[in-house]
Amino acid sequence: MTARLMDGKALARQVRDEVATGTAEFTARIGTAPGLATVLIGNDPASEVYIRNKRRACAAAGMRDLHRHLPADVSQAQAVDLVDELAEDPVVSGILVQLPAPGHLDTEALLARIPASKDVDGLTTANAGLLAQGRPGLRPCTPSGVIRLLEAYDVPLSGAEAVVVGRSVLVGKPMAQLLLERNATVTVCHSRTRDLAEVCRRADVLVVAAGVPDIVGADAIRPDATVVDVGIHRGANGLRGDVDFDKAVEVAGAITPVPGGVGPMTIAMLLANTLEAARRQATDLT
Ligand code: NAP
C-alpha cells in the first residue's frame, strides 16, 4: 500500500489566492491595504531567507510590505521602541519578529510588546491564553496550517486518536490544543515519553514536530493512519523531515512530504492571519 500524499504546496497556493482576493476586497472597502511589518534583527542567513520569502508572499497577496531591519548589536530598549512604534502605527496590521533574535536580547519581553490584535505569529502569551481557553484569537501559523491540510483532505478529527510528538510553544502545544478544539482525543509526546513508537501506534492522526530526523519510522505508524511531518532538516540531499518517509509511505493512509507539505502552509497562514488582523482592526474602528 502507498499512502496518499497531502500536497501542502497546492493547498498553500489556494490559501494565498483566497487571501489575495480578500485583500483586494479589503483594500477597495477600507482604502488602504493590510500591512505586515516583519522585523529582522541581525544577519542570520537562515532568518534572512525566511524573511525574504515572507515579504515576497506579502507583496504577492497585495499587502503592504512594512519590513524593518535592526543591527545585530541593537539594544533591548531600541528593539522595544521599534515594536512599540509598530504597535501604535495604524497602517501596520501585523507584526512578526523573526526568531531567533540575537542572544543578548530578552525575546519574551520583546514579543510581549506586540499587541494581541497584531500578533500574526500567534505567539504572545495573550493569544496562547485565548487558544487555551478556546476563545477567538490569532493562532500560530504552523499548527493552523496543519489543521487546514487535515480539513482539506477530509481527515476525520472528531473522536479520532491524535498523537502530537513535541510540546514546543511554537508547534507542539498549540497543535495539541487545536486538535482538542476539534474534538480529537489528544496525546502529547516529548523527550521523556516512554516507548514513543508504542504511543504513536495508537494514532489515527500523528503529527510529528520533534526536530529529530527519522524519529518516527514505519514501526510507529498504525496502518492507514494520517501522518503529518512538521520537521525540517537541511542535509546533503536537500530537505527532509522527522519521519522516515520512504518506509512510512508504505504503512500510512495519508502523509505529508518534506518539502511540499507543512512548510508552504506556514507562510500561507501568516498571510491569512494578517488579513484577519486587518479585518478585526477595521471592525474595531467602525
Ligand atoms: P523544539 O522547540 O526543539 O521542540 C522539539 C520538541 O520535540 C520538544 O518538545 C522535545 O521534547 C521533543 N522531542 C525532542 N526529542 C524527542 C524525542 N527523542 N522523543 C520525543 N520527543 C522529543 O522544536 P520546534 O520549534 O517545535 O520544531 C520542531 C521541528 O519542526 C523542527 O525540525 C523545526 O525545524 C520544524 N518546524 C517546521 C516548521 C514548518 O513550517 N514546517 C515550523 C516550525 C518548526 P522536550 O520538551 O521534552 O524537550
CSV table of C-alpha atoms and ligand atoms in Angstrom, one decimal:
chain,number,residue,atom,x,y,z
A,1,MET,CA,0.0,0.0,0.0
A,2,THR,CA,1.2,3.5,-0.7
A,3,ALA,CA,-0.1,6.5,1.3
A,4,ARG,CA,-2.0,9.3,-0.3
A,5,LEU,CA,0.3,12.4,-0.4
A,6,MET,CA,-1.1,15.6,1.2
A,7,ASP,CA,0.0,18.4,-1.1
A,8,GLY,CA,0.8,21.4,1.1
A,9,LYS,CA,2.2,23.3,-1.9
A,10,ALA,CA,-1.0,23.2,-3.9
A,11,LEU,CA,-3.2,24.0,-0.8
A,12,ALA,CA,-0.9,26.9,0.2
A,13,ARG,CA,-1.3,28.3,-3.3
A,14,GLN,CA,-5.1,28.1,-2.9
A,15,VAL,CA,-5.0,29.8,0.5
A,16,ARG,CA,-2.7,32.5,-0.9
A,17,ASP,CA,-5.2,33.1,-3.8
A,18,GLU,CA,-8.1,33.3,-1.3
A,19,VAL,CA,-6.1,35.8,0.8
A,20,ALA,CA,-5.2,37.9,-2.3
A,21,THR,CA,-8.9,38.1,-3.2
A,22,GLY,CA,-9.8,39.0,0.4
A,23,THR,CA,-7.0,41.6,0.4
A,24,ALA,CA,-8.3,43.2,-2.8
A,25,GLU,CA,-11.8,43.4,-1.3
A,26,PHE,CA,-10.5,44.9,2.0
A,27,THR,CA,-8.3,47.5,0.2
A,28,ALA,CA,-11.3,48.6,-2.0
A,29,ARG,CA,-13.5,48.9,1.0
A,30,ILE,CA,-11.1,50.5,3.5
A,31,GLY,CA,-8.9,52.5,1.2
A,32,THR,CA,-5.6,51.0,2.4
A,33,ALA,CA,-4.1,47.5,2.1
A,34,PRO,CA,-3.3,45.4,5.2
A,35,GLY,CA,0.3,45.9,6.2
A,36,LEU,CA,2.7,43.3,7.5
A,37,ALA,CA,5.8,44.5,9.5
A,38,THR,CA,8.4,41.8,9.5
A,39,VAL,CA,11.3,42.6,11.9
A,40,LEU,CA,14.7,41.1,11.3
A,41,ILE,CA,17.4,41.6,14.0
A,42,GLY,CA,20.9,40.8,12.8
A,43,ASN,CA,22.0,38.9,9.7
A,44,ASP,CA,21.4,35.2,10.4
A,45,PRO,CA,21.4,33.7,6.9
A,46,ALA,CA,18.5,31.3,7.5
A,47,SER,CA,16.4,34.1,9.0
A,48,GLU,CA,17.2,36.3,6.0
A,49,VAL,CA,15.8,33.6,3.7
A,50,TYR,CA,12.6,33.1,5.8
A,51,ILE,CA,12.1,36.9,5.9
A,52,ARG,CA,12.6,37.3,2.2
A,53,ASN,CA,10.0,34.6,1.5
A,54,LYS,CA,7.5,36.2,3.8
A,55,ARG,CA,8.0,39.6,2.3
A,56,ARG,CA,7.6,38.3,-1.2
A,57,ALA,CA,4.4,36.4,-0.3
A,58,CYS,CA,3.0,39.5,1.4
A,59,ALA,CA,3.6,41.7,-1.6
A,60,ALA,CA,2.2,39.0,-4.0
A,61,ALA,CA,-1.0,38.9,-1.9
A,62,GLY,CA,-1.4,42.7,-2.4
A,63,MET,CA,-0.4,43.6,1.1
A,64,ARG,CA,1.9,46.4,2.2
A,65,ASP,CA,5.4,45.2,3.0
A,66,LEU,CA,6.5,47.2,6.0
A,67,HIS,CA,9.7,45.4,6.8
A,68,ARG,CA,12.2,46.7,9.3
A,69,HIS,CA,15.8,45.6,9.9
A,70,LEU,CA,17.8,46.3,13.1
A,71,PRO,CA,21.5,45.6,13.5
A,72,ALA,CA,22.7,42.6,15.5
A,73,ASP,CA,24.0,44.8,18.3
A,74,VAL,CA,20.8,46.7,18.8
A,75,SER,CA,19.9,47.3,22.5
A,76,GLN,CA,16.8,45.8,24.1
A,77,ALA,CA,15.5,49.4,24.6
A,78,GLN,CA,15.9,50.2,20.9
A,79,ALA,CA,14.2,46.9,19.8
A,80,VAL,CA,11.3,47.6,22.2
A,81,ASP,CA,11.0,51.1,20.9
A,82,LEU,CA,10.6,49.8,17.3
A,83,VAL,CA,8.0,47.2,18.3
A,84,ASP,CA,6.1,49.9,20.3
A,85,GLU,CA,6.2,52.2,17.3
A,86,LEU,CA,4.8,49.5,15.0
A,87,ALA,CA,2.1,48.7,17.6
A,88,GLU,CA,0.9,52.3,17.6
A,89,ASP,CA,1.0,52.7,13.8
A,90,PRO,CA,-2.4,52.2,12.2
A,91,VAL,CA,-1.0,51.2,8.8
A,92,VAL,CA,0.6,48.1,10.5
A,93,SER,CA,-1.9,45.3,10.7
A,94,GLY,CA,0.5,42.6,11.8
A,95,ILE,CA,3.9,42.4,13.4
A,96,LEU,CA,6.3,39.5,13.1
A,97,VAL,CA,9.6,39.4,14.9
A,98,GLN,CA,11.8,36.8,13.2
A,99,LEU,CA,13.2,34.3,15.8
A,100,PRO,CA,15.8,33.5,17.0
A,101,ALA,CA,16.8,37.0,17.9
A,102,PRO,CA,20.4,37.6,18.9
A,103,GLY,CA,21.2,36.0,22.3
A,104,HIS,CA,21.7,39.3,24.3
A,105,LEU,CA,18.1,40.2,23.7
A,106,ASP,CA,15.2,39.2,26.0
A,107,THR,CA,12.9,37.7,23.3
A,108,GLU,CA,10.0,37.1,25.6
A,109,ALA,CA,10.0,40.7,26.8
A,110,LEU,CA,10.2,41.8,23.2
A,111,LEU,CA,7.3,39.6,22.0
A,112,ALA,CA,5.2,40.8,25.0
A,113,ARG,CA,5.2,44.3,23.4
A,114,ILE,CA,3.2,43.1,20.4
A,115,PRO,CA,-0.5,43.7,20.9
A,116,ALA,CA,-2.6,40.5,20.7
A,117,SER,CA,-4.5,42.1,17.8
A,118,LYS,CA,-1.3,42.5,15.7
A,119,ASP,CA,0.3,39.2,16.8
A,120,VAL,CA,0.1,37.4,13.4
A,121,ASP,CA,2.5,34.7,14.6
A,122,GLY,CA,0.1,33.9,17.4
A,123,LEU,CA,3.0,33.5,19.9
A,124,THR,CA,2.2,36.1,22.5
A,125,THR,CA,1.0,35.0,26.0
A,126,ALA,CA,-2.3,36.7,25.3
A,127,ASN,CA,-3.0,34.7,22.2
A,128,ALA,CA,-1.7,31.5,23.7
A,129,GLY,CA,-4.2,32.1,26.6
A,130,LEU,CA,-7.1,32.7,24.2
A,131,LEU,CA,-6.3,29.4,22.4
A,132,ALA,CA,-6.0,27.5,25.7
A,133,GLN,CA,-9.5,28.8,26.7
A,134,GLY,CA,-10.9,28.1,23.2
A,135,ARG,CA,-11.7,31.8,22.6
A,136,PRO,CA,-11.2,33.6,19.3
A,137,GLY,CA,-7.7,34.9,18.6
A,138,LEU,CA,-4.8,34.7,16.2
A,139,ARG,CA,-3.4,31.2,16.0
A,140,PRO,CA,0.2,30.1,15.4
A,141,CYS,CA,0.8,29.7,11.7
A,142,THR,CA,2.3,26.2,11.5
A,143,PRO,CA,-0.3,24.3,13.6
A,144,SER,CA,-3.2,26.1,12.0
A,145,GLY,CA,-1.6,25.2,8.6
A,146,VAL,CA,-1.7,21.6,9.7
A,147,ILE,CA,-5.3,21.8,10.6
A,148,ARG,CA,-6.1,23.4,7.2
A,149,LEU,CA,-4.3,20.5,5.5
A,150,LEU,CA,-6.2,17.9,7.5
A,151,GLU,CA,-9.5,19.5,6.8
A,152,ALA,CA,-8.8,19.9,3.1
A,153,TYR,CA,-8.1,16.2,2.9
A,154,ASP,CA,-11.3,15.4,4.9
A,155,VAL,CA,-9.3,13.7,7.7
A,156,PRO,CA,-11.9,13.0,10.5
A,157,LEU,CA,-10.8,14.6,13.7
A,158,SER,CA,-13.8,14.4,16.0
A,159,GLY,CA,-13.3,11.4,18.2
A,160,ALA,CA,-10.1,10.5,16.5
A,161,GLU,CA,-7.0,9.4,18.4
A,162,ALA,CA,-4.4,12.1,17.7
A,163,VAL,CA,-0.8,12.0,18.9
A,164,VAL,CA,1.5,15.0,18.7
A,165,VAL,CA,5.2,14.4,19.1
A,166,GLY,CA,6.7,17.6,20.5
A,167,ARG,CA,5.5,20.1,23.1
A,168,SER,CA,7.1,23.4,22.0
A,169,VAL,CA,5.3,26.7,22.4
A,170,LEU,CA,5.7,27.3,18.6
A,171,VAL,CA,4.3,24.0,17.3
A,172,GLY,CA,3.5,21.0,19.7
A,173,LYS,CA,1.4,22.7,22.4
A,174,PRO,CA,-0.8,24.8,20.1
A,175,MET,CA,-1.1,21.8,17.7
A,176,ALA,CA,-2.5,19.7,20.6
A,177,GLN,CA,-4.9,22.5,21.6
A,178,LEU,CA,-6.2,22.9,18.0
A,179,LEU,CA,-6.8,19.2,17.7
A,180,LEU,CA,-8.6,19.2,21.1
A,181,GLU,CA,-10.7,22.1,19.9
A,182,ARG,CA,-11.8,19.8,17.0
A,183,ASN,CA,-12.7,17.1,19.5
A,184,ALA,CA,-9.8,14.7,18.9
A,185,THR,CA,-8.5,12.7,21.8
A,186,VAL,CA,-5.0,14.1,22.1
A,187,THR,CA,-1.8,12.6,23.5
A,188,VAL,CA,1.3,14.8,23.6
A,189,CYS,CA,4.8,13.1,23.5
A,190,HIS,CA,8.1,14.6,24.4
A,191,SER,CA,11.7,13.7,25.2
A,192,ARG,CA,10.7,11.8,28.4
A,193,THR,CA,7.9,9.7,26.8
A,194,ARG,CA,8.4,6.0,27.4
A,195,ASP,CA,8.2,3.9,24.2
A,196,LEU,CA,7.5,6.6,21.7
A,197,ALA,CA,6.7,4.1,18.9
A,198,GLU,CA,4.1,2.3,21.1
A,199,VAL,CA,2.3,5.6,21.8
A,200,CYS,CA,2.5,6.8,18.2
A,201,ARG,CA,0.9,3.5,17.0
A,202,ARG,CA,-2.3,4.5,18.8
A,203,ALA,CA,-2.8,7.4,16.5
A,204,ASP,CA,-5.3,7.8,13.8
A,205,VAL,CA,-3.7,11.2,13.2
A,206,LEU,CA,0.0,11.5,14.0
A,207,VAL,CA,1.7,15.0,13.9
A,208,VAL,CA,5.5,14.9,14.4
A,209,ALA,CA,7.3,18.1,15.4
A,210,ALA,CA,10.4,16.9,17.4
A,211,GLY,CA,13.2,18.3,15.2
A,212,VAL,CA,14.9,14.8,15.1
A,213,PRO,CA,15.3,13.2,11.7
A,214,ASP,CA,13.8,9.7,11.4
A,215,ILE,CA,12.4,9.8,14.9
A,216,VAL,CA,9.2,8.2,13.5
A,217,GLY,CA,9.6,5.0,11.4
A,218,ALA,CA,7.2,2.5,10.0
A,219,ASP,CA,7.0,0.7,13.4
A,220,ALA,CA,5.5,3.8,14.9
A,221,ILE,CA,2.6,4.1,12.4
A,222,ARG,CA,-0.7,2.4,12.6
A,223,PRO,CA,-1.7,1.0,9.2
A,224,ASP,CA,-3.8,3.6,7.4
A,225,ALA,CA,-3.0,6.4,9.8
A,226,THR,CA,-2.6,10.0,8.7
A,227,VAL,CA,0.9,11.3,9.3
A,228,VAL,CA,1.9,15.0,9.3
A,229,ASP,CA,5.6,15.7,9.3
A,230,VAL,CA,6.4,19.2,10.6
A,231,GLY,CA,10.2,18.6,10.9
A,232,ILE,CA,12.6,20.4,8.6
A,233,HIS,CA,16.3,19.3,8.2
A,234,ARG,CA,18.7,20.5,5.6
A,235,GLY,CA,21.1,17.7,4.5
A,236,ALA,CA,23.4,16.9,1.6
A,237,ASN,CA,20.4,15.5,-0.3
A,238,GLY,CA,18.1,18.5,0.3
A,239,LEU,CA,15.3,18.9,2.8
A,240,ARG,CA,13.9,16.1,4.9
A,241,GLY,CA,11.6,15.8,7.9
A,242,ASP,CA,11.2,13.9,11.2
A,243,VAL,CA,9.6,10.9,9.6
A,244,ASP,CA,11.3,8.1,7.7
A,245,PHE,CA,9.3,8.9,4.7
A,246,ASP,CA,10.3,6.0,2.4
A,247,LYS,CA,9.2,3.4,5.0
A,248,ALA,CA,6.2,5.4,6.4
A,249,VAL,CA,4.6,5.9,3.0
A,250,GLU,CA,4.2,2.1,2.7
A,251,VAL,CA,2.2,2.0,6.0
A,252,ALA,CA,0.3,5.2,6.4
A,253,GLY,CA,-3.0,6.0,4.7
A,254,ALA,CA,-2.0,9.7,4.0
A,255,ILE,CA,1.2,11.5,4.6
A,256,THR,CA,2.8,15.0,4.1
A,257,PRO,CA,6.0,15.1,2.1
A,258,VAL,CA,9.0,17.2,3.1
A,259,PRO,CA,9.4,19.6,1.3
A,260,GLY,CA,6.0,20.4,-0.1
A,261,GLY,CA,3.9,19.6,3.0
A,262,VAL,CA,3.6,21.7,6.1
A,263,GLY,CA,6.3,24.2,5.2
A,264,PRO,CA,4.4,26.1,2.4
A,265,MET,CA,1.3,26.2,4.6
A,266,THR,CA,3.1,28.2,7.3
A,267,ILE,CA,3.6,31.3,5.1
A,268,ALA,CA,0.1,31.0,3.7
A,269,MET,CA,-1.4,31.0,7.2
A,270,LEU,CA,0.8,34.1,8.1
A,271,LEU,CA,-0.9,35.9,5.2
A,272,ALA,CA,-4.4,34.7,6.3
A,273,ASN,CA,-3.6,35.9,9.9
A,274,THR,CA,-2.5,39.3,8.6
A,275,LEU,CA,-5.8,39.7,6.6
A,276,GLU,CA,-7.8,38.6,9.6
A,277,ALA,CA,-6.0,41.0,11.9
A,278,ALA,CA,-6.6,43.9,9.5
A,279,ARG,CA,-10.3,43.0,9.2
A,280,ARG,CA,-10.7,42.9,13.0
A,281,GLN,CA,-8.8,46.2,13.5
A,282,ALA,CA,-11.1,47.8,10.8
A,283,THR,CA,-14.2,46.5,12.6
A,284,ASP,CA,-13.0,47.8,15.9
A,285,LEU,CA,-12.6,51.3,14.4
A,286,THR,CA,-16.1,51.4,12.9
B,1,NAP,P1,11.7,22.4,19.6
B,1,NAP,O1,11.3,23.7,20.2
B,1,NAP,O2,13.1,22.0,19.6
B,1,NAP,O3,10.8,21.3,20.3
B,1,NAP,C1,11.0,19.9,20.0
B,1,NAP,C2,10.1,19.1,20.8
B,1,NAP,O4,10.3,17.7,20.5
B,1,NAP,C3,10.3,19.2,22.3
B,1,NAP,O5,9.1,19.3,23.0
B,1,NAP,C4,11.0,18.0,22.7
B,1,NAP,O6,10.7,17.4,24.0
B,1,NAP,C5,10.5,17.0,21.7
B,1,NAP,N1,11.5,15.9,21.4
B,1,NAP,C6,12.8,16.0,21.2
B,1,NAP,N2,13.4,14.8,21.1
B,1,NAP,C7,12.4,13.9,21.3
B,1,NAP,C8,12.4,12.5,21.4
B,1,NAP,N3,13.5,11.8,21.2
B,1,NAP,N4,11.2,11.9,21.6
B,1,NAP,C9,10.1,12.6,21.8
B,1,NAP,N5,10.0,14.0,21.8
B,1,NAP,C10,11.2,14.6,21.5
B,1,NAP,O7,11.3,22.4,18.1
B,1,NAP,P2,10.0,23.1,17.3
B,1,NAP,O8,10.3,24.5,17.2
B,1,NAP,O9,8.7,22.6,17.9
B,1,NAP,O10,10.2,22.5,15.8
B,1,NAP,C11,10.2,21.1,15.6
B,1,NAP,C12,10.6,20.8,14.2
B,1,NAP,O11,9.6,21.4,13.3
B,1,NAP,C13,11.9,21.3,13.8
B,1,NAP,O12,12.5,20.4,12.9
B,1,NAP,C14,11.6,22.6,13.1
B,1,NAP,O13,12.6,23.0,12.2
B,1,NAP,C15,10.3,22.3,12.4
B,1,NAP,N6,9.5,23.4,12.2
B,1,NAP,C16,8.9,23.5,10.9
B,1,NAP,C17,8.0,24.5,10.6
B,1,NAP,C18,7.4,24.5,9.3
B,1,NAP,O14,6.9,25.5,8.8
B,1,NAP,N7,7.3,23.3,8.6
B,1,NAP,C19,7.7,25.5,11.5
B,1,NAP,C20,8.3,25.4,12.8
B,1,NAP,C21,9.2,24.3,13.1
B,1,NAP,P3,11.1,18.2,25.4
B,1,NAP,O15,10.1,19.3,25.5
B,1,NAP,O16,11.0,17.2,26.4
B,1,NAP,O17,12.5,18.7,25.2
